Amino acid sequence: MRISEFQKIIENIYFQKDSKRGLMEAFAWFVEEVGELSRELRSGNNEVNLNNEFADVLAWLSTLASLVDIDLEKAAGKYSQGCPKCHKIPCICSENRITDR
Amino acid sequence: MRISEFQKIIENIYFQKDSKRGLMEAFAWFVEEVGELSRELRSGNNEVNLNNEFADVLAWLSTLASLVDIDLEKAAGKYSQGCPKCHKIPCICSENRITDR
């Protein structure tokens, strides 16, 4: 499934509700799902639950993108040519990871 | 770009470092990026920054999935047939949104 296809699916299912809810409330829901993902990552080995929580976080991330007119697949292109900073695969940056800040 | 392709790209760029770092430290990085996304969502209208932050959160979510052997595209299939609870498009659940809890 393409990233753009997933974003479109989530819009079709939820955008009507999500747009009424507004961005900040959607962000709160997103963070709630991040918390549930955290719990599953810590408790660790239930594959069904992990799949569910990753799906939910991805769905809410997609919702947030839709609410501010961001194409998640286009955004993901940042990484398509390797590390955005050192341009290598694998990354050879001296820092641990790029944060663009 | 497929979700699985994005996950593979992120693995190719970062997995060597990420696997040494460990799951909980990777989660902390993920949350840091969520914070940066929050800041951009609140300040609101810089499309370049928004694209960057959505990409970074998606990349770290992908890293977390890779660290616990979750296929993010397979997980995303949860939503492929509509709302996982009411099975409708658009969702007609009386609650605002499904959290599986």
PDB file of N, CA, C and O in Angstrom, chain A residues 1-3 9 12-14 17-18 21 27 29 33 36 38-40 51-52 54-56 58 60 63 65 73 75 78-79 82 84 90-91 93 95-97 99-101, chain B residues 1-3 9 12-14 17-18 21 27 29 33 36 38-40 51-52 54-56 58 60 63 65 73 75 78-79 82 84 90-91 93 95-97 99-101:
ATOM      1  N   MET A   1       0.842  -1.190   0.000  1.00  0.00           N
ATOM      2  CA  MET A   1       0.000   0.000   0.000  1.00  0.00           C
ATOM      3  C   MET A   1       0.886   1.251   0.000  1.00  0.00           C
ATOM      4  O   MET A   1       1.823   1.352   0.781  1.00  0.00           O
ATOM      5  N   ARG A   2       0.555   2.166  -0.865  1.00  0.00           N
ATOM      6  CA  ARG A   2       1.325   3.410  -0.897  1.00  0.00           C
ATOM      7  C   ARG A   2       0.980   4.261   0.323  1.00  0.00           C
ATOM      8  O   ARG A   2      -0.134   4.176   0.854  1.00  0.00           O
ATOM      9  N   ILE A   3       1.916   5.103   0.722  1.00  0.00           N
ATOM     10  CA  ILE A   3       1.663   6.014   1.839  1.00  0.00           C
ATOM     11  C   ILE A   3       0.479   6.922   1.505  1.00  0.00           C
ATOM     12  O   ILE A   3      -0.398   7.162   2.335  1.00  0.00           O
ATOM     13  N   ILE A   9      -7.273   6.626   2.491  1.00  0.00           N
ATOM     14  CA  ILE A   9      -8.198   5.724   3.194  1.00  0.00           C
ATOM     15  C   ILE A   9      -8.629   6.331   4.526  1.00  0.00           C
ATOM     16  O   ILE A   9      -9.811   6.357   4.871  1.00  0.00           O
ATOM     17  N   ASN A  12     -10.999   9.108   3.979  1.00  0.00           N
ATOM     18  CA  ASN A  12     -12.332   8.623   3.617  1.00  0.00           C
ATOM     19  C   ASN A  12     -13.103   8.113   4.830  1.00  0.00           C
ATOM     20  O   ASN A  12     -14.315   8.303   4.938  1.00  0.00           O
ATOM     21  N   ILE A  13     -12.398   7.475   5.731  1.00  0.00           N
ATOM     22  CA  ILE A  13     -13.077   6.920   6.916  1.00  0.00           C
ATOM     23  C   ILE A  13     -13.395   8.016   7.934  1.00  0.00           C
ATOM     24  O   ILE A  13     -14.485   8.040   8.516  1.00  0.00           O
ATOM     25  N   TYR A  14     -12.434   8.919   8.173  1.00  0.00           N
ATOM     26  CA  TYR A  14     -12.521   9.774   9.355  1.00  0.00           C
ATOM     27  C   TYR A  14     -12.510  11.277   9.120  1.00  0.00           C
ATOM     28  O   TYR A  14     -12.738  12.048  10.061  1.00  0.00           O
ATOM     29  N   LYS A  17     -15.315  13.606  10.503  1.00  0.00           N
ATOM     30  CA  LYS A  17     -15.264  13.804  11.960  1.00  0.00           C
ATOM     31  C   LYS A  17     -14.034  14.591  12.371  1.00  0.00           C
ATOM     32  O   LYS A  17     -14.102  15.469  13.238  1.00  0.00           O
ATOM     33  N   ASP A  18     -12.897  14.242  11.747  1.00  0.00           N
ATOM     34  CA  ASP A  18     -11.635  14.844  12.180  1.00  0.00           C
ATOM     35  C   ASP A  18     -11.607  16.341  11.935  1.00  0.00           C
ATOM     36  O   ASP A  18     -11.063  17.102  12.738  1.00  0.00           O
ATOM     37  N   ARG A  21     -13.444  18.075  14.585  1.00  0.00           N
ATOM     38  CA  ARG A  21     -12.760  17.980  15.883  1.00  0.00           C
ATOM     39  C   ARG A  21     -11.696  19.063  16.014  1.00  0.00           C
ATOM     40  O   ARG A  21     -11.479  19.607  17.085  1.00  0.00           O
ATOM     41  N   PHE A  27      -4.500  16.247  17.664  1.00  0.00           N
ATOM     42  CA  PHE A  27      -3.148  16.022  18.180  1.00  0.00           C
ATOM     43  C   PHE A  27      -3.199  15.306  19.534  1.00  0.00           C
ATOM     44  O   PHE A  27      -2.404  14.407  19.809  1.00  0.00           O
ATOM     45  N   TRP A  29      -5.487  13.198  20.513  1.00  0.00           N
ATOM     46  CA  TRP A  29      -5.784  11.788  20.213  1.00  0.00           C
ATOM     47  C   TRP A  29      -4.525  11.065  19.727  1.00  0.00           C
ATOM     48  O   TRP A  29      -4.264   9.920  20.102  1.00  0.00           O
ATOM     49  N   GLU A  33      -2.578   7.781  21.424  1.00  0.00           N
ATOM     50  CA  GLU A  33      -2.158   6.549  20.742  1.00  0.00           C
ATOM     51  C   GLU A  33      -0.664   6.302  20.891  1.00  0.00           C
ATOM     52  O   GLU A  33      -0.226   5.157  20.982  1.00  0.00           O
ATOM     53  N   GLU A  36      -0.309   4.574  24.064  1.00  0.00           N
ATOM     54  CA  GLU A  36      -0.674   3.155  23.976  1.00  0.00           C
ATOM     55  C   GLU A  36       0.432   2.360  23.291  1.00  0.00           C
ATOM     56  O   GLU A  36       0.735   1.224  23.682  1.00  0.00           O
ATOM     57  N   SER A  38       3.565   3.131  23.435  1.00  0.00           N
ATOM     58  CA  SER A  38       4.618   3.035  24.457  1.00  0.00           C
ATOM     59  C   SER A  38       4.366   1.848  25.393  1.00  0.00           C
ATOM     60  O   SER A  38       5.268   1.050  25.674  1.00  0.00           O
ATOM     61  N   ARG A  39       3.136   1.729  25.832  1.00  0.00           N
ATOM     62  CA  ARG A  39       2.792   0.621  26.730  1.00  0.00           C
ATOM     63  C   ARG A  39       3.068  -0.730  26.074  1.00  0.00           C
ATOM     64  O   ARG A  39       3.641  -1.631  26.697  1.00  0.00           O
ATOM     65  N   GLU A  40       2.684  -0.857  24.819  1.00  0.00           N
ATOM     66  CA  GLU A  40       2.913  -2.137  24.125  1.00  0.00           C
ATOM     67  C   GLU A  40       4.397  -2.396  23.888  1.00  0.00           C
ATOM     68  O   GLU A  40       4.848  -3.531  23.957  1.00  0.00           O
ATOM     69  N   ASN A  51       0.878  -4.498  16.321  1.00  0.00           N
ATOM     70  CA  ASN A  51       0.354  -4.136  15.002  1.00  0.00           C
ATOM     71  C   ASN A  51      -0.769  -3.111  15.122  1.00  0.00           C
ATOM     72  O   ASN A  51      -0.802  -2.128  14.380  1.00  0.00           O
ATOM     73  N   ASN A  52      -1.671  -3.347  16.051  1.00  0.00           N
ATOM     74  CA  ASN A  52      -2.778  -2.411  16.258  1.00  0.00           C
ATOM     75  C   ASN A  52      -2.293  -1.014  16.625  1.00  0.00           C
ATOM     76  O   ASN A  52      -2.791  -0.015  16.088  1.00  0.00           O
ATOM     77  N   PHE A  54       0.744   0.381  16.226  1.00  0.00           N
ATOM     78  CA  PHE A  54       1.464   1.042  15.130  1.00  0.00           C
ATOM     79  C   PHE A  54       0.472   1.569  14.091  1.00  0.00           C
ATOM     80  O   PHE A  54       0.636   2.677  13.580  1.00  0.00           O
ATOM     81  N   ALA A  55      -0.541   0.780  13.794  1.00  0.00           N
ATOM     82  CA  ALA A  55      -1.551   1.223  12.825  1.00  0.00           C
ATOM     83  C   ALA A  55      -2.259   2.479  13.314  1.00  0.00           C
ATOM     84  O   ALA A  55      -2.497   3.420  12.547  1.00  0.00           O
ATOM     85  N   ASP A  56      -2.602   2.505  14.594  1.00  0.00           N
ATOM     86  CA  ASP A  56      -3.349   3.650  15.136  1.00  0.00           C
ATOM     87  C   ASP A  56      -2.499   4.919  15.140  1.00  0.00           C
ATOM     88  O   ASP A  56      -2.990   5.998  14.807  1.00  0.00           O
ATOM     89  N   LEU A  58       0.024   5.544  13.162  1.00  0.00           N
ATOM     90  CA  LEU A  58       0.173   5.933  11.757  1.00  0.00           C
ATOM     91  C   LEU A  58      -1.099   6.599  11.234  1.00  0.00           C
ATOM     92  O   LEU A  58      -1.041   7.592  10.498  1.00  0.00           O
ATOM     93  N   TRP A  60      -3.362   8.284  12.992  1.00  0.00           N
ATOM     94  CA  TRP A  60      -3.496   9.640  13.537  1.00  0.00           C
ATOM     95  C   TRP A  60      -2.464  10.593  12.968  1.00  0.00           C
ATOM     96  O   TRP A  60      -2.748  11.782  12.763  1.00  0.00           O
ATOM     97  N   THR A  63      -3.916  11.596   9.793  1.00  0.00           N
ATOM     98  CA  THR A  63      -4.995  12.567  10.029  1.00  0.00           C
ATOM     99  C   THR A  63      -4.436  13.966  10.244  1.00  0.00           C
ATOM    100  O   THR A  63      -4.927  14.947   9.665  1.00  0.00           O
ATOM    101  N   ALA A  65      -1.627  15.159   9.237  1.00  0.00           N
ATOM    102  CA  ALA A  65      -1.110  15.643   7.946  1.00  0.00           C
ATOM    103  C   ALA A  65      -2.262  16.156   7.078  1.00  0.00           C
ATOM    104  O   ALA A  65      -2.183  17.249   6.504  1.00  0.00           O
ATOM    105  N   GLU A  73       3.204  11.171   1.817  1.00  0.00           N
ATOM    106  CA  GLU A  73       4.140  10.465   0.929  1.00  0.00           C
ATOM    107  C   GLU A  73       5.184  11.422   0.352  1.00  0.00           C
ATOM    108  O   GLU A  73       6.360  11.083   0.255  1.00  0.00           O
ATOM    109  N   ALA A  75       6.149  14.150   1.836  1.00  0.00           N
ATOM    110  CA  ALA A  75       7.033  14.456   2.968  1.00  0.00           C
ATOM    111  C   ALA A  75       8.067  13.352   3.165  1.00  0.00           C
ATOM    112  O   ALA A  75       9.252  13.615   3.387  1.00  0.00           O
ATOM    113  N   LYS A  78      11.738  12.991   1.824  1.00  0.00           N
ATOM    114  CA  LYS A  78      12.936  13.551   2.463  1.00  0.00           C
ATOM    115  C   LYS A  78      14.036  12.510   2.612  1.00  0.00           C
ATOM    116  O   LYS A  78      15.220  12.839   2.550  1.00  0.00           O
ATOM    117  N   TYR A  79      13.628  11.247   2.832  1.00  0.00           N
ATOM    118  CA  TYR A  79      14.601  10.187   3.104  1.00  0.00           C
ATOM    119  C   TYR A  79      14.908   9.312   1.882  1.00  0.00           C
ATOM    120  O   TYR A  79      15.679   8.369   1.985  1.00  0.00           O
ATOM    121  N   GLY A  82      18.598   8.742   0.854  1.00  0.00           N
ATOM    122  CA  GLY A  82      19.541   8.476   1.940  1.00  0.00           C
ATOM    123  C   GLY A  82      19.386   9.487   3.051  1.00  0.00           C
ATOM    124  O   GLY A  82      18.437  10.270   3.061  1.00  0.00           O
ATOM    125  N   PRO A  84      19.251  12.621   5.004  1.00  0.00           N
ATOM    126  CA  PRO A  84      19.112  13.981   4.468  1.00  0.00           C
ATOM    127  C   PRO A  84      20.320  14.871   4.778  1.00  0.00           C
ATOM    128  O   PRO A  84      20.505  15.886   4.121  1.00  0.00           O
ATOM    129  N   PRO A  90      24.534   3.345   4.513  1.00  0.00           N
ATOM    130  CA  PRO A  90      23.920   3.889   5.727  1.00  0.00           C
ATOM    131  C   PRO A  90      24.474   5.270   6.079  1.00  0.00           C
ATOM    132  O   PRO A  90      25.522   5.657   5.571  1.00  0.00           O
ATOM    133  N   CYS A  91      23.738   5.921   6.941  1.00  0.00           N
ATOM    134  CA  CYS A  91      24.127   7.238   7.450  1.00  0.00           C
ATOM    135  C   CYS A  91      25.493   7.172   8.129  1.00  0.00           C
ATOM    136  O   CYS A  91      25.766   6.251   8.909  1.00  0.00           O
ATOM    137  N   CYS A  93      26.733  10.138   9.584  1.00  0.00           N
ATOM    138  CA  CYS A  93      26.812  11.353  10.390  1.00  0.00           C
ATOM    139  C   CYS A  93      27.459  11.032  11.736  1.00  0.00           C
ATOM    140  O   CYS A  93      27.233   9.963  12.301  1.00  0.00           O
ATOM    141  N   GLU A  95      26.766  12.635  14.475  1.00  0.00           N
ATOM    142  CA  GLU A  95      25.679  12.632  15.451  1.00  0.00           C
ATOM    143  C   GLU A  95      24.898  11.326  15.305  1.00  0.00           C
ATOM    144  O   GLU A  95      25.022  10.629  14.312  1.00  0.00           O
ATOM    145  N   ASN A  96      24.053  11.063  16.273  1.00  0.00           N
ATOM    146  CA  ASN A  96      23.272   9.837  16.214  1.00  0.00           C
ATOM    147  C   ASN A  96      22.200   9.871  15.138  1.00  0.00           C
ATOM    148  O   ASN A  96      21.927   8.901  14.477  1.00  0.00           O
ATOM    149  N   ARG A  97      21.586  11.016  14.985  1.00  0.00           N
ATOM    150  CA  ARG A  97      20.443  11.063  14.079  1.00  0.00           C
ATOM    151  C   ARG A  97      20.108  12.497  13.736  1.00  0.00           C
ATOM    152  O   ARG A  97      20.375  13.411  14.525  1.00  0.00           O
ATOM    153  N   THR A  99      17.823  15.687  13.225  1.00  0.00           N
ATOM    154  CA  THR A  99      16.536  16.194  13.689  1.00  0.00           C
ATOM    155  C   THR A  99      16.173  17.495  12.998  1.00  0.00           C
ATOM    156  O   THR A  99      15.111  18.042  13.227  1.00  0.00           O
ATOM    157  N   ASP A 100      17.085  17.998  12.150  1.00  0.00           N
ATOM    158  CA  ASP A 100      16.812  19.249  11.425  1.00  0.00           C
ATOM    159  C   ASP A 100      16.657  20.438  12.346  1.00  0.00           C
ATOM    160  O   ASP A 100      15.989  21.399  11.999  1.00  0.00           O
ATOM    161  N   ARG A 101      17.250  20.350  13.513  1.00  0.00           N
ATOM    162  CA  ARG A 101      17.158  21.478  14.451  1.00  0.00           C
ATOM    163  C   ARG A 101      18.539  21.713  15.049  1.00  0.00           C
ATOM    164  O   ARG A 101      19.195  20.784  15.410  1.00  0.00           O
TER     165      ARG A 101
ATOM    166  N   MET B   1       5.321   5.928  -3.076  1.00  0.00           N
ATOM    167  CA  MET B   1       6.197   5.034  -2.313  1.00  0.00           C
ATOM    168  C   MET B   1       5.358   4.162  -1.373  1.00  0.00           C
ATOM    169  O   MET B   1       4.490   4.669  -0.666  1.00  0.00           O
ATOM    170  N   ARG B   2       5.649   2.890  -1.407  1.00  0.00           N
ATOM    171  CA  ARG B   2       4.919   1.994  -0.509  1.00  0.00           C
ATOM    172  C   ARG B   2       5.385   2.211   0.936  1.00  0.00           C
ATOM    173  O   ARG B   2       6.535   2.605   1.172  1.00  0.00           O
ATOM    174  N   ILE B   3       4.509   1.906   1.880  1.00  0.00           N
ATOM    175  CA  ILE B   3       4.882   1.997   3.287  1.00  0.00           C
ATOM    176  C   ILE B   3       6.064   1.074   3.571  1.00  0.00           C
ATOM    177  O   ILE B   3       7.019   1.447   4.264  1.00  0.00           O
ATOM    178  N   ILE B   9      13.850   1.715   3.461  1.00  0.00           N
ATOM    179  CA  ILE B   9      14.802   2.819   3.273  1.00  0.00           C
ATOM    180  C   ILE B   9      15.361   3.279   4.620  1.00  0.00           C
ATOM    181  O   ILE B   9      16.567   3.459   4.787  1.00  0.00           O
ATOM    182  N   ASN B  12      17.755   0.810   5.942  1.00  0.00           N
ATOM    183  CA  ASN B  12      19.045   0.861   5.236  1.00  0.00           C
ATOM    184  C   ASN B  12      19.898   2.037   5.698  1.00  0.00           C
ATOM    185  O   ASN B  12      21.110   1.941   5.800  1.00  0.00           O
ATOM    186  N   ILE B  13      19.244   3.159   5.966  1.00  0.00           N
ATOM    187  CA  ILE B  13      19.997   4.351   6.381  1.00  0.00           C
ATOM    188  C   ILE B  13      20.431   4.248   7.839  1.00  0.00           C
ATOM    189  O   ILE B  13      21.564   4.579   8.191  1.00  0.00           O
ATOM    190  N   TYR B  14      19.526   3.774   8.702  1.00  0.00           N
ATOM    191  CA  TYR B  14      19.740   3.959  10.140  1.00  0.00           C
ATOM    192  C   TYR B  14      19.753   2.703  10.998  1.00  0.00           C
ATOM    193  O   TYR B  14      20.087   2.789  12.181  1.00  0.00           O
ATOM    194  N   LYS B  17      22.735   1.891  13.390  1.00  0.00           N
ATOM    195  CA  LYS B  17      22.807   2.751  14.580  1.00  0.00           C
ATOM    196  C   LYS B  17      21.634   2.502  15.522  1.00  0.00           C
ATOM    197  O   LYS B  17      21.796   2.449  16.740  1.00  0.00           O
ATOM    198  N   ASP B  18      20.457   2.360  14.920  1.00  0.00           N
ATOM    199  CA  ASP B  18      19.246   2.258  15.743  1.00  0.00           C
ATOM    200  C   ASP B  18      19.249   0.995  16.598  1.00  0.00           C
ATOM    201  O   ASP B  18      18.788   1.012  17.740  1.00  0.00           O
ATOM    202  N   ARG B  21      21.346   1.501  19.569  1.00  0.00           N
ATOM    203  CA  ARG B  21      20.767   2.477  20.490  1.00  0.00           C
ATOM    204  C   ARG B  21      19.739   1.824  21.404  1.00  0.00           C
ATOM    205  O   ARG B  21      19.628   2.170  22.573  1.00  0.00           O
ATOM    206  N   PHE B  27      12.638   5.241  21.245  1.00  0.00           N
ATOM    207  CA  PHE B  27      11.325   5.804  21.572  1.00  0.00           C
ATOM    208  C   PHE B  27      11.467   7.247  22.042  1.00  0.00           C
ATOM    209  O   PHE B  27      10.656   8.113  21.690  1.00  0.00           O
ATOM    210  N   TRP B  29      13.745   9.383  21.125  1.00  0.00           N
ATOM    211  CA  TRP B  29      13.970  10.191  19.923  1.00  0.00           C
ATOM    212  C   TRP B  29      12.659  10.422  19.177  1.00  0.00           C
ATOM    213  O   TRP B  29      12.391  11.517  18.685  1.00  0.00           O
ATOM    214  N   GLU B  33      10.746  14.032  18.293  1.00  0.00           N
ATOM    215  CA  GLU B  33      10.236  14.468  16.986  1.00  0.00           C
ATOM    216  C   GLU B  33       8.746  14.799  17.050  1.00  0.00           C
ATOM    217  O   GLU B  33       8.272  15.712  16.360  1.00  0.00           O
ATOM    218  N   GLU B  36       8.601  18.231  18.195  1.00  0.00           N
ATOM    219  CA  GLU B  36       8.914  19.201  17.132  1.00  0.00           C
ATOM    220  C   GLU B  36       7.732  19.344  16.172  1.00  0.00           C
ATOM    221  O   GLU B  36       7.431  20.448  15.702  1.00  0.00           O
ATOM    222  N   SER B  38       4.638  18.986  17.070  1.00  0.00           N
ATOM    223  CA  SER B  38       3.669  19.785  17.821  1.00  0.00           C
ATOM    224  C   SER B  38       3.953  21.272  17.659  1.00  0.00           C
ATOM    225  O   SER B  38       3.052  22.073  17.399  1.00  0.00           O
ATOM    226  N   ARG B  39       5.216  21.638  17.796  1.00  0.00           N
ATOM    227  CA  ARG B  39       5.598  23.045  17.654  1.00  0.00           C
ATOM    228  C   ARG B  39       5.242  23.587  16.276  1.00  0.00           C
ATOM    229  O   ARG B  39       4.685  24.682  16.156  1.00  0.00           O
ATOM    230  N   GLU B  40       5.507  22.800  15.238  1.00  0.00           N
ATOM    231  CA  GLU B  40       5.183  23.254  13.878  1.00  0.00           C
ATOM    232  C   GLU B  40       3.677  23.336  13.659  1.00  0.00           C
ATOM    233  O   GLU B  40       3.182  24.221  12.971  1.00  0.00           O
ATOM    234  N   ASN B  51       6.499  19.559   6.455  1.00  0.00           N
ATOM    235  CA  ASN B  51       6.923  18.370   5.716  1.00  0.00           C
ATOM    236  C   ASN B  51       8.082  17.667   6.418  1.00  0.00           C
ATOM    237  O   ASN B  51       8.084  16.448   6.558  1.00  0.00           O
ATOM    238  N   ASN B  52       9.054  18.447   6.860  1.00  0.00           N
ATOM    239  CA  ASN B  52      10.210  17.873   7.558  1.00  0.00           C
ATOM    240  C   ASN B  52       9.803  17.127   8.817  1.00  0.00           C
ATOM    241  O   ASN B  52      10.270  16.018   9.079  1.00  0.00           O
ATOM    242  N   PHE B  54       6.771  15.955   9.741  1.00  0.00           N
ATOM    243  CA  PHE B  54       5.992  14.738   9.455  1.00  0.00           C
ATOM    244  C   PHE B  54       6.911  13.611   8.988  1.00  0.00           C
ATOM    245  O   PHE B  54       6.751  12.453   9.387  1.00  0.00           O
ATOM    246  N   ALA B  55       7.880  13.940   8.156  1.00  0.00           N
ATOM    247  CA  ALA B  55       8.821  12.920   7.669  1.00  0.00           C
ATOM    248  C   ALA B  55       9.607  12.315   8.823  1.00  0.00           C
ATOM    249  O   ALA B  55       9.797  11.089   8.895  1.00  0.00           O
ATOM    250  N   ASP B  56      10.055  13.177   9.748  1.00  0.00           N
ATOM    251  CA  ASP B  56      10.874  12.689  10.857  1.00  0.00           C
ATOM    252  C   ASP B  56      10.069  11.796  11.801  1.00  0.00           C
ATOM    253  O   ASP B  56      10.557  10.765  12.262  1.00  0.00           O
ATOM    254  N   LEU B  58       7.413  10.060  11.006  1.00  0.00           N
ATOM    255  CA  LEU B  58       7.163   8.820  10.271  1.00  0.00           C
ATOM    256  C   LEU B  58       8.415   7.938  10.250  1.00  0.00           C
ATOM    257  O   LEU B  58       8.322   6.715  10.411  1.00  0.00           O
ATOM    258  N   TRP B  60      10.865   7.842  12.490  1.00  0.00           N
ATOM    259  CA  TRP B  60      11.094   7.237  13.805  1.00  0.00           C
ATOM    260  C   TRP B  60      10.041   6.181  14.137  1.00  0.00           C
ATOM    261  O   TRP B  60      10.338   5.173  14.789  1.00  0.00           O
ATOM    262  N   THR B  63      11.260   3.229  12.416  1.00  0.00           N
ATOM    263  CA  THR B  63      12.388   2.644  13.157  1.00  0.00           C
ATOM    264  C   THR B  63      11.890   1.798  14.324  1.00  0.00           C
ATOM    265  O   THR B  63      12.363   0.675  14.540  1.00  0.00           O
ATOM    266  N   ALA B  65       9.049   0.333  14.637  1.00  0.00           N
ATOM    267  CA  ALA B  65       8.450  -0.885  14.092  1.00  0.00           C
ATOM    268  C   ALA B  65       9.540  -1.893  13.719  1.00  0.00           C
ATOM    269  O   ALA B  65       9.449  -3.075  14.063  1.00  0.00           O
ATOM    270  N   GLU B  73       3.502  -1.691   6.942  1.00  0.00           N
ATOM    271  CA  GLU B  73       2.478  -1.771   5.891  1.00  0.00           C
ATOM    272  C   GLU B  73       1.428  -2.828   6.225  1.00  0.00           C
ATOM    273  O   GLU B  73       0.230  -2.619   6.018  1.00  0.00           O
ATOM    274  N   ALA B  75       0.664  -3.772   9.236  1.00  0.00           N
ATOM    275  CA  ALA B  75      -0.103  -3.181  10.343  1.00  0.00           C
ATOM    276  C   ALA B  75      -1.155  -2.216   9.801  1.00  0.00           C
ATOM    277  O   ALA B  75      -2.310  -2.218  10.240  1.00  0.00           O
ATOM    278  N   LYS B  78      -4.938  -2.761   8.891  1.00  0.00           N
ATOM    279  CA  LYS B  78      -6.050  -2.683   9.841  1.00  0.00           C
ATOM    280  C   LYS B  78      -7.170  -1.790   9.313  1.00  0.00           C
ATOM    281  O   LYS B  78      -8.346  -2.032   9.590  1.00  0.00           O
ATOM    282  N   TYR B  79      -6.788  -0.733   8.584  1.00  0.00           N
ATOM    283  CA  TYR B  79      -7.766   0.254   8.126  1.00  0.00           C
ATOM    284  C   TYR B  79      -8.199   0.064   6.669  1.00  0.00           C
ATOM    285  O   TYR B  79      -8.996   0.858   6.158  1.00  0.00           O
ATOM    286  N   GLY B  82     -11.987  -0.108   5.838  1.00  0.00           N
ATOM    287  CA  GLY B  82     -12.838   0.859   6.513  1.00  0.00           C
ATOM    288  C   GLY B  82     -12.565   0.889   7.999  1.00  0.00           C
ATOM    289  O   GLY B  82     -11.595   0.297   8.468  1.00  0.00           O
ATOM    290  N   PRO B  84     -12.164  -0.055  11.545  1.00  0.00           N
ATOM    291  CA  PRO B  84     -12.026  -1.406  12.088  1.00  0.00           C
ATOM    292  C   PRO B  84     -13.173  -1.804  13.014  1.00  0.00           C
ATOM    293  O   PRO B  84     -13.385  -2.983  13.253  1.00  0.00           O
ATOM    294  N   PRO B  90     -17.761   6.497   5.244  1.00  0.00           N
ATOM    295  CA  PRO B  90     -17.052   6.930   6.456  1.00  0.00           C
ATOM    296  C   PRO B  90     -17.534   6.198   7.704  1.00  0.00           C
ATOM    297  O   PRO B  90     -18.610   5.593   7.701  1.00  0.00           O
ATOM    298  N   CYS B  91     -16.714   6.296   8.713  1.00  0.00           N
ATOM    299  CA  CYS B  91     -17.025   5.692  10.013  1.00  0.00           C
ATOM    300  C   CYS B  91     -18.333   6.261  10.580  1.00  0.00           C
ATOM    301  O   CYS B  91     -18.561   7.473  10.538  1.00  0.00           O
ATOM    302  N   CYS B  93     -19.322   5.139  13.759  1.00  0.00           N
ATOM    303  CA  CYS B  93     -19.302   4.816  15.192  1.00  0.00           C
ATOM    304  C   CYS B  93     -19.859   5.994  15.993  1.00  0.00           C
ATOM    305  O   CYS B  93     -19.617   7.150  15.644  1.00  0.00           O
ATOM    306  N   GLU B  95     -18.875   6.673  19.012  1.00  0.00           N
ATOM    307  CA  GLU B  95     -17.709   7.316  19.623  1.00  0.00           C
ATOM    308  C   GLU B  95     -16.994   8.135  18.559  1.00  0.00           C
ATOM    309  O   GLU B  95     -17.238   7.984  17.371  1.00  0.00           O
ATOM    310  N   ASN B  96     -16.074   8.948  19.028  1.00  0.00           N
ATOM    311  CA  ASN B  96     -15.330   9.782  18.085  1.00  0.00           C
ATOM    312  C   ASN B  96     -14.366   8.982  17.242  1.00  0.00           C
ATOM    313  O   ASN B  96     -14.169   9.236  16.069  1.00  0.00           O
ATOM    314  N   ARG B  97     -13.728   8.015  17.851  1.00  0.00           N
ATOM    315  CA  ARG B  97     -12.668   7.335  17.142  1.00  0.00           C
ATOM    316  C   ARG B  97     -12.321   6.030  17.866  1.00  0.00           C
ATOM    317  O   ARG B  97     -12.463   5.927  19.073  1.00  0.00           O
ATOM    318  N   THR B  99      -9.981   3.300  19.496  1.00  0.00           N
ATOM    319  CA  THR B  99      -8.648   3.218  20.086  1.00  0.00           C
ATOM    320  C   THR B  99      -8.301   1.777  20.448  1.00  0.00           C
ATOM    321  O   THR B  99      -7.204   1.522  20.919  1.00  0.00           O
ATOM    322  N   ASP B 100      -9.214   0.876  20.232  1.00  0.00           N
ATOM    323  CA  ASP B 100      -8.973  -0.535  20.572  1.00  0.00           C
ATOM    324  C   ASP B 100      -8.727  -0.777  22.048  1.00  0.00           C
ATOM    325  O   ASP B 100      -8.052  -1.718  22.431  1.00  0.00           O
ATOM    326  N   ARG B 101      -9.236   0.100  22.864  1.00  0.00           N
ATOM    327  CA  ARG B 101      -9.039  -0.074  24.302  1.00  0.00           C
ATOM    328  C   ARG B 101     -10.348   0.209  24.994  1.00  0.00           C
ATOM    329  O   ARG B 101     -11.019   1.152  24.636  1.00  0.00           O
TER     330      ARG B 101
END
